[in-house]
Amino acid sequence: MPAAENALREGAARRIERPVPRKAASSTKTRRPLGLLFSCEERRLRLHHVVEAQDFNRGMLEELFSTARVMEKVVEDGGSKLLDGCIMASLFYEESTRTRFSFETAMLRLGGSVISTENARQFSSVSKGETLEDTIRIMNGYADVIVMRHYESGAARRAADISRVPIVNAGDGTGQHPTQAFLDLYTIEKELGGIDNLTIAVVGDLANGRTVRSLCYLLAKYRNVRVYMVAPEVVRMREDIKDYLSRHDVRWTEESDLREVVGEVDVLYQTRIQKERFGDRSEDYLSARGVYVVDRELLKTLRKNAIVMHPLPRVDEITVDVDGDPRAAYFRQAQNGVFIRMALLAGCLGRDLVPATVSSSTPINGHTS
């Protein structure tokens, strides 16, 4: 058996290897808690719903990243049967390329199965008027985990409130995209060796970009991080994120000129202006599009050891001649999504991941979380 799979299965004798069969729901049954379950004693990642990025503390993030590193080896070894017999429902009400395919790839790499709809808004009973809650209740009888993208902010929490099986938020309107933020941080750690003491510029559509919202929630878990928010006036970062960062002692500054700060940053996190969020406000969209473009000229002032990231898809905010620069990390970033999502699925489905060799008092990246 490959070494990576040995690492995944170690300790399995102490726990049931397959998910316990679900019993029919009743009005007196205690609902499973919304959010996360994490055993500090065993240092193993155990999840239920993955709805909001801020539900994860630093110890959980470190364990997630440790598990993702094991998953990289699993992929190198040709996959695993860790989730054999488990079914993932891919329920997407909005378009997706990277998130949907990487989740489905992650499940298949671990030996599980996938049932999916690529446009649930049109090709499911929601087009007949079925509520989200009814759809989730039905899907509970078909799948062991539901990965859901929805056009309404807060939809993932609504689903989690009534679901017995884990709900994984794959993006809910302009709300959050926690699994993207996990892979973003994982990429930063891999590329730069850590996250503490970094300066990060988030650029573009900060009002509508759910990825930057989730990323900011997670950056607050780290020490001495500085955030530059660079956006056109019509798509500035919303106040709730600014307030959250301030409450968690994260230094942040709003800037209008990217050229003024690009030489100071370790991470340049570019995003597209999201045309689909503007509705009939075409003038606002046109005023925001194209304001900030990462091109080879801008790279001349970017630090040699900095990285350029983007959640993708891009339109014209990063020119293609940047792709060959070693600091362009966005395609490596997308690949990391498979490993992070493999780790999340294994955690949601209750499978033992890595040996429990770290005590709850062990420092994480040099200090206790």
Short mmCIF file of C-alpha atoms in Angstrom, two decimals:
data_model
loop_
_atom_site.label_atom_id
_atom_site.label_comp_id
_atom_site.label_asym_id
_atom_site.label_seq_id
_atom_site.Cartn_x
_atom_site.Cartn_y
_atom_site.Cartn_z
CA MET A 1 0.00 0.00 0.00
CA PRO A 2 1.45 3.45 -0.88
CA ALA A 3 2.93 5.45 1.98
CA ALA A 4 0.41 8.26 1.56
CA GLU A 5 -2.51 5.89 1.97
CA ASN A 6 -0.87 4.36 5.04
CA ALA A 7 -0.80 7.84 6.55
CA LEU A 8 -4.48 8.31 5.76
CA ARG A 9 -5.53 5.00 7.29
CA GLU A 10 -3.35 4.97 10.42
CA GLY A 11 -5.51 4.88 13.51
CA ALA A 12 -8.55 3.64 11.61
CA ALA A 13 -8.94 0.68 13.96
CA ARG A 14 -10.06 3.09 16.67
CA ARG A 15 -12.96 4.37 14.61
CA ILE A 16 -15.66 3.06 12.33
CA GLU A 17 -14.26 3.11 8.81
CA ARG A 18 -17.55 3.75 7.02
CA PRO A 19 -20.18 6.37 7.87
CA VAL A 20 -22.83 5.16 10.31
CA PRO A 21 -26.13 4.59 8.45
CA ARG A 22 -28.47 7.51 8.93
CA LYS A 23 -31.74 7.11 10.77
CA ALA A 24 -34.92 8.81 9.72
CA ALA A 25 -35.24 12.32 11.10
CA SER A 26 -37.80 12.95 13.82
CA SER A 27 -39.08 16.03 15.56
CA THR A 28 -37.40 14.96 18.83
CA LYS A 29 -33.98 14.24 17.35
CA THR A 30 -31.21 16.58 18.47
CA ARG A 31 -29.87 18.39 15.44
CA ARG A 32 -26.16 18.10 14.76
CA PRO A 33 -24.39 21.37 15.54
CA LEU A 34 -23.92 23.86 12.74
CA GLY A 35 -20.27 24.39 11.97
CA LEU A 36 -17.25 22.33 12.86
CA LEU A 37 -16.25 19.48 15.12
CA PHE A 38 -12.56 19.28 15.95
CA SER A 39 -10.75 16.96 18.35
CA CYS A 40 -7.84 18.86 19.87
CA GLU A 41 -6.78 15.76 21.77
CA GLU A 42 -6.21 13.72 18.63
CA ARG A 43 -5.34 16.62 16.30
CA ARG A 44 -7.52 15.23 13.54
CA LEU A 45 -9.72 17.30 11.30
CA ARG A 46 -13.36 16.34 11.73
CA LEU A 47 -15.96 18.46 10.07
CA HIS A 48 -19.69 18.64 9.70
CA HIS A 49 -20.95 21.68 7.80
CA VAL A 50 -18.46 24.02 6.11
CA VAL A 51 -20.42 27.24 5.76
CA GLU A 52 -18.31 30.23 6.80
CA ALA A 53 -14.56 30.76 6.82
CA GLN A 54 -14.51 32.30 10.29
CA ASP A 55 -15.72 29.00 11.79
CA PHE A 56 -12.17 27.70 11.33
CA ASN A 57 -9.56 28.61 13.92
CA ARG A 58 -5.85 28.57 13.25
CA GLY A 59 -5.35 25.07 14.56
CA MET A 60 -8.02 23.76 12.21
CA LEU A 61 -6.40 25.55 9.28
CA GLU A 62 -3.02 24.05 10.09
CA GLU A 63 -4.54 20.58 10.31
CA LEU A 64 -6.39 21.14 7.03
CA PHE A 65 -3.15 22.15 5.31
CA SER A 66 -1.31 19.18 6.81
CA THR A 67 -3.98 16.86 5.46
CA ALA A 68 -3.88 18.56 2.06
CA ARG A 69 -0.15 17.84 1.88
CA VAL A 70 -0.92 14.17 2.46
CA MET A 71 -3.54 14.38 -0.29
CA GLU A 72 -0.91 15.64 -2.72
CA LYS A 73 0.96 12.38 -2.12
CA VAL A 74 -2.26 10.40 -2.53
CA VAL A 75 -2.73 11.92 -5.99
CA GLU A 76 0.90 11.17 -6.87
CA ASP A 77 0.33 7.56 -5.82
CA GLY A 78 -2.68 7.23 -8.13
CA GLY A 79 -5.53 7.88 -5.71
CA SER A 80 -7.14 6.15 -2.76
CA LYS A 81 -10.24 4.16 -1.79
CA LEU A 82 -10.66 6.16 1.41
CA LEU A 83 -14.18 7.31 0.45
CA ASP A 84 -15.25 4.14 -1.34
CA GLY A 85 -19.00 3.75 -0.95
CA CYS A 86 -19.61 7.44 -0.23
CA ILE A 87 -21.65 9.69 -2.52
CA MET A 88 -21.19 13.42 -3.01
CA ALA A 89 -24.02 15.52 -4.45
CA SER A 90 -22.77 18.45 -6.51
CA LEU A 91 -25.65 20.95 -6.38
CA PHE A 92 -24.77 24.10 -8.31
CA TYR A 93 -27.30 26.88 -8.88
CA GLU A 94 -24.63 29.12 -10.45
CA GLU A 95 -22.01 28.52 -13.10
CA SER A 96 -18.68 27.01 -12.08
CA THR A 97 -15.60 25.51 -13.66
CA ARG A 98 -12.84 25.25 -11.05
CA THR A 99 -14.92 24.74 -7.92
CA ARG A 100 -17.31 22.17 -9.33
CA PHE A 101 -14.74 20.13 -11.25
CA SER A 102 -12.15 20.23 -8.47
CA PHE A 103 -14.68 18.99 -5.90
CA GLU A 104 -15.79 16.20 -8.23
CA THR A 105 -12.16 15.34 -8.98
CA ALA A 106 -11.39 15.32 -5.26
CA MET A 107 -14.21 12.87 -4.55
CA LEU A 108 -13.23 10.58 -7.41
CA ARG A 109 -9.54 10.64 -6.42
CA LEU A 110 -10.59 9.30 -3.02
CA GLY A 111 -12.67 6.49 -4.47
CA GLY A 112 -16.08 8.07 -3.91
CA SER A 113 -18.94 8.66 -6.33
CA VAL A 114 -20.58 11.86 -7.59
CA ILE A 115 -24.12 12.80 -8.55
CA SER A 116 -24.47 16.30 -9.95
CA THR A 117 -26.39 18.98 -11.76
CA GLU A 118 -24.47 21.75 -13.49
CA ASN A 119 -27.36 24.22 -13.40
CA ALA A 120 -29.78 23.40 -10.62
CA ARG A 121 -31.57 26.70 -11.13
CA GLN A 122 -32.77 25.48 -14.52
CA PHE A 123 -32.44 21.69 -14.56
CA SER A 124 -33.92 20.74 -11.20
CA SER A 125 -37.32 21.07 -9.55
CA VAL A 126 -36.43 24.56 -8.37
CA SER A 127 -37.65 25.60 -11.84
CA LYS A 128 -41.04 24.23 -10.77
CA GLY A 129 -41.04 26.22 -7.54
CA GLU A 130 -39.41 23.76 -5.14
CA THR A 131 -37.83 25.46 -2.15
CA LEU A 132 -34.17 25.10 -1.26
CA GLU A 133 -35.12 23.45 2.01
CA ASP A 134 -37.20 20.78 0.26
CA THR A 135 -34.40 20.10 -2.22
CA ILE A 136 -31.90 19.64 0.60
CA ARG A 137 -34.21 17.29 2.50
CA ILE A 138 -34.60 15.17 -0.62
CA MET A 139 -30.86 15.15 -1.33
CA ASN A 140 -30.25 13.95 2.22
CA GLY A 141 -31.67 10.62 1.13
CA TYR A 142 -29.35 10.34 -1.85
CA ALA A 143 -25.93 11.58 -0.75
CA ASP A 144 -23.49 11.50 2.17
CA VAL A 145 -22.27 15.08 1.59
CA ILE A 146 -23.73 17.99 -0.41
CA VAL A 147 -21.49 20.55 -2.08
CA MET A 148 -23.67 23.52 -2.94
CA ARG A 149 -23.27 26.80 -4.82
CA HIS A 150 -26.19 29.20 -4.72
CA TYR A 151 -27.02 32.66 -6.04
CA GLU A 152 -28.36 33.91 -2.68
CA SER A 153 -26.12 35.04 0.15
CA GLY A 154 -26.91 32.96 3.23
CA ALA A 155 -28.28 29.99 1.28
CA ALA A 156 -25.58 27.64 2.58
CA ARG A 157 -26.55 28.38 6.17
CA ARG A 158 -30.22 27.81 5.37
CA ALA A 159 -29.30 24.44 3.91
CA ALA A 160 -27.10 23.53 6.87
CA ASP A 161 -29.87 24.41 9.32
CA ILE A 162 -32.03 21.54 8.08
CA SER A 163 -29.53 19.03 6.66
CA ARG A 164 -28.45 15.85 8.44
CA VAL A 165 -25.56 15.32 6.03
CA PRO A 166 -22.69 17.80 5.73
CA ILE A 167 -23.24 20.91 3.62
CA VAL A 168 -20.15 22.43 2.02
CA ASN A 169 -20.54 26.02 0.86
CA ALA A 170 -19.10 26.31 -2.65
CA GLY A 171 -20.12 29.97 -2.87
CA ASP A 172 -23.35 31.71 -1.87
CA GLY A 173 -24.10 34.86 -3.83
CA THR A 174 -21.92 37.73 -2.67
CA GLY A 175 -21.58 36.16 0.77
CA GLN A 176 -18.71 33.73 1.15
CA HIS A 177 -16.59 31.13 -0.60
CA PRO A 178 -14.74 29.44 2.27
CA THR A 179 -13.14 26.57 0.36
CA GLN A 180 -11.59 29.06 -2.08
CA ALA A 181 -10.13 30.95 0.87
CA PHE A 182 -8.68 27.73 2.28
CA LEU A 183 -6.90 26.96 -0.97
CA ASP A 184 -5.76 30.57 -1.23
CA LEU A 185 -4.08 30.42 2.18
CA TYR A 186 -2.65 26.99 1.39
CA THR A 187 -1.14 28.46 -1.78
CA ILE A 188 0.36 31.40 0.11
CA GLU A 189 1.89 29.08 2.68
CA LYS A 190 3.34 26.81 -0.01
CA GLU A 191 4.69 29.65 -2.11
CA LEU A 192 6.03 31.93 0.63
CA GLY A 193 6.64 29.56 3.54
CA GLY A 194 4.09 31.07 5.92
CA ILE A 195 1.37 33.66 6.40
CA ASP A 196 2.41 35.61 9.49
CA ASN A 197 3.98 39.04 8.86
CA LEU A 198 2.79 39.29 5.24
CA THR A 199 1.38 42.28 3.38
CA ILE A 200 -1.45 41.44 0.99
CA ALA A 201 -3.26 43.61 -1.54
CA VAL A 202 -6.76 42.50 -2.50
CA VAL A 203 -7.67 44.21 -5.75
CA GLY A 204 -10.76 44.64 -7.91
CA ASP A 205 -14.40 43.93 -7.09
CA LEU A 206 -14.27 43.85 -3.30
CA ALA A 207 -17.98 44.58 -2.81
CA ASN A 208 -19.21 41.55 -4.75
CA GLY A 209 -16.22 39.22 -4.50
CA ARG A 210 -17.06 36.45 -2.04
CA THR A 211 -13.52 35.06 -2.31
CA VAL A 212 -11.88 38.16 -0.84
CA ARG A 213 -14.44 38.30 1.95
CA SER A 214 -13.66 34.75 3.06
CA LEU A 215 -9.94 35.36 2.64
CA CYS A 216 -10.05 38.40 4.93
CA TYR A 217 -11.86 36.40 7.60
CA LEU A 218 -9.03 33.86 7.55
CA LEU A 219 -6.20 36.40 7.45
CA ALA A 220 -7.43 37.61 10.83
CA LYS A 221 -6.23 34.30 12.31
CA TYR A 222 -2.60 35.20 11.63
CA ARG A 223 -0.11 37.57 13.23
CA ASN A 224 1.05 40.93 11.96
CA VAL A 225 -0.78 40.74 8.63
CA ARG A 226 -1.45 43.93 6.70
CA VAL A 227 -4.18 44.24 4.05
CA TYR A 228 -4.43 46.84 1.30
CA MET A 229 -7.92 47.11 -0.20
CA VAL A 230 -7.59 48.46 -3.73
CA ALA A 231 -10.90 48.97 -5.53
CA PRO A 232 -12.89 51.44 -7.63
CA GLU A 233 -15.29 53.56 -5.60
CA VAL A 234 -18.38 51.63 -6.72
CA VAL A 235 -17.05 48.27 -5.51
CA ARG A 236 -15.23 49.12 -2.28
CA MET A 237 -15.02 46.52 0.49
CA ARG A 238 -18.15 46.36 2.62
CA GLU A 239 -18.08 47.67 6.18
CA ASP A 240 -18.62 44.30 7.87
CA ILE A 241 -15.23 43.03 6.69
CA LYS A 242 -13.46 46.23 7.69
CA ASP A 243 -15.05 46.04 11.14
CA TYR A 244 -14.08 42.38 11.51
CA LEU A 245 -10.45 43.06 10.63
CA SER A 246 -10.33 46.00 13.03
CA ARG A 247 -11.79 43.94 15.87
CA HIS A 248 -9.09 41.32 15.27
CA ASP A 249 -6.26 43.87 15.17
CA VAL A 250 -5.52 43.45 11.47
CA ARG A 251 -4.13 46.60 9.87
CA TRP A 252 -6.01 47.54 6.71
CA THR A 253 -5.91 50.51 4.38
CA GLU A 254 -8.11 51.48 1.44
CA GLU A 255 -6.18 52.63 -1.61
CA SER A 256 -7.23 53.87 -5.03
CA ASP A 257 -3.86 53.65 -6.80
CA LEU A 258 -2.45 50.13 -7.11
CA ARG A 259 0.89 51.47 -8.27
CA GLU A 260 1.37 53.19 -4.92
CA VAL A 261 1.33 49.93 -2.94
CA VAL A 262 2.40 47.17 -5.33
CA GLY A 263 6.05 47.49 -4.33
CA GLU A 264 5.19 46.81 -0.68
CA VAL A 265 3.18 43.61 -1.01
CA ASP A 266 4.05 39.95 -0.70
CA VAL A 267 0.79 38.84 -2.30
CA LEU A 268 -1.07 40.65 -5.06
CA TYR A 269 -4.55 39.11 -5.07
CA GLN A 270 -6.34 40.30 -8.21
CA THR A 271 -10.05 39.73 -8.91
CA ARG A 272 -12.34 40.44 -11.84
CA ILE A 273 -15.13 43.01 -11.85
CA GLN A 274 -18.23 40.81 -11.64
CA LYS A 275 -20.52 41.98 -14.41
CA GLU A 276 -23.28 39.57 -13.38
CA ARG A 277 -23.68 41.36 -10.02
CA PHE A 278 -24.41 44.80 -11.53
CA GLY A 279 -27.80 44.06 -13.08
CA ASP A 280 -28.93 47.12 -15.04
CA ARG A 281 -26.19 49.34 -13.56
CA SER A 282 -24.12 49.14 -16.72
CA GLU A 283 -22.52 52.55 -16.18
CA ASP A 284 -21.17 51.48 -12.79
CA TYR A 285 -19.76 48.31 -14.32
CA LEU A 286 -18.03 50.18 -17.12
CA SER A 287 -16.57 52.67 -14.65
CA ALA A 288 -15.01 49.84 -12.61
CA ARG A 289 -13.82 47.50 -15.36
CA GLY A 290 -10.24 47.90 -16.48
CA VAL A 291 -9.19 50.28 -13.70
CA TYR A 292 -6.57 47.86 -12.33
CA VAL A 293 -4.65 45.66 -14.74
CA VAL A 294 -1.69 43.48 -13.82
CA ASP A 295 0.70 43.52 -16.77
CA ARG A 296 4.42 43.15 -17.32
CA GLU A 297 4.93 46.85 -16.68
CA LEU A 298 3.36 46.59 -13.22
CA LEU A 299 5.45 43.50 -12.45
CA LYS A 300 8.57 45.64 -12.70
CA THR A 301 7.69 47.19 -9.34
CA LEU A 302 6.49 43.96 -7.68
CA ARG A 303 8.94 42.31 -5.31
CA LYS A 304 11.02 39.49 -6.76
CA ASN A 305 9.75 37.00 -4.20
CA ALA A 306 6.12 38.17 -4.25
CA ILE A 307 3.29 36.24 -5.92
CA VAL A 308 0.31 37.16 -8.07
CA MET A 309 -2.91 35.30 -7.29
CA HIS A 310 -6.39 35.27 -8.80
CA PRO A 311 -9.40 33.07 -7.94
CA LEU A 312 -10.25 32.93 -11.67
CA PRO A 313 -11.84 33.23 -14.13
CA ARG A 314 -10.04 36.30 -15.37
CA VAL A 315 -11.32 38.63 -18.06
CA ASP A 316 -8.70 41.26 -18.84
CA GLU A 317 -7.41 42.21 -15.38
CA ILE A 318 -4.24 40.10 -15.78
CA THR A 319 -2.65 40.13 -19.22
CA VAL A 320 -1.61 36.78 -20.68
CA ASP A 321 2.02 37.83 -20.96
CA VAL A 322 2.18 37.68 -17.15
CA ASP A 323 1.49 33.92 -17.19
CA GLY A 324 5.10 32.99 -17.84
CA ASP A 325 6.45 34.98 -14.90
CA PRO A 326 7.41 32.68 -11.98
CA ARG A 327 5.53 35.01 -9.63
CA ALA A 328 2.26 34.20 -11.42
CA ALA A 329 0.80 31.64 -9.00
CA TYR A 330 -2.84 31.54 -10.10
CA PHE A 331 -2.72 28.28 -12.05
CA ARG A 332 -0.83 26.57 -9.22
CA GLN A 333 -3.43 28.09 -6.91
CA ALA A 334 -6.25 26.43 -8.86
CA GLN A 335 -4.51 23.04 -8.74
CA ASN A 336 -4.23 23.31 -4.96
CA GLY A 337 -8.01 23.36 -4.84
CA VAL A 338 -8.11 19.63 -5.51
CA PHE A 339 -5.90 18.82 -2.51
CA ILE A 340 -7.74 21.13 -0.12
CA ARG A 341 -11.11 19.78 -1.21
CA MET A 342 -9.94 16.19 -0.86
CA ALA A 343 -8.99 17.02 2.72
CA LEU A 344 -12.34 18.70 3.39
CA LEU A 345 -14.37 15.81 1.99
CA ALA A 346 -12.45 13.26 4.02
CA GLY A 347 -13.00 15.37 7.13
CA CYS A 348 -16.72 15.83 6.44
CA LEU A 349 -17.20 12.11 5.92
CA GLY A 350 -15.46 11.21 9.17
CA ARG A 351 -12.45 9.35 7.84
CA ASP A 352 -9.19 9.25 9.78
CA LEU A 353 -6.67 11.41 8.03
CA VAL A 354 -3.21 11.75 9.55
CA PRO A 355 -1.54 10.12 12.58
CA ALA A 356 -2.45 11.75 15.88
CA THR A 357 1.08 12.65 16.91
CA VAL A 358 0.60 16.32 17.84
CA SER A 359 -0.79 17.30 21.23
CA SER A 360 -3.20 20.18 21.71
CA SER A 361 -0.41 22.26 23.26
CA THR A 362 1.97 21.88 20.34
CA PRO A 363 2.75 25.28 18.77
CA ILE A 364 1.33 25.93 15.32
CA ASN A 365 3.90 27.71 13.13
CA GLY A 366 5.90 28.65 16.18
CA HIS A 367 3.14 29.61 18.61
CA THR A 368 -0.04 28.19 20.09
CA SER A 369 -3.27 28.97 18.26
#
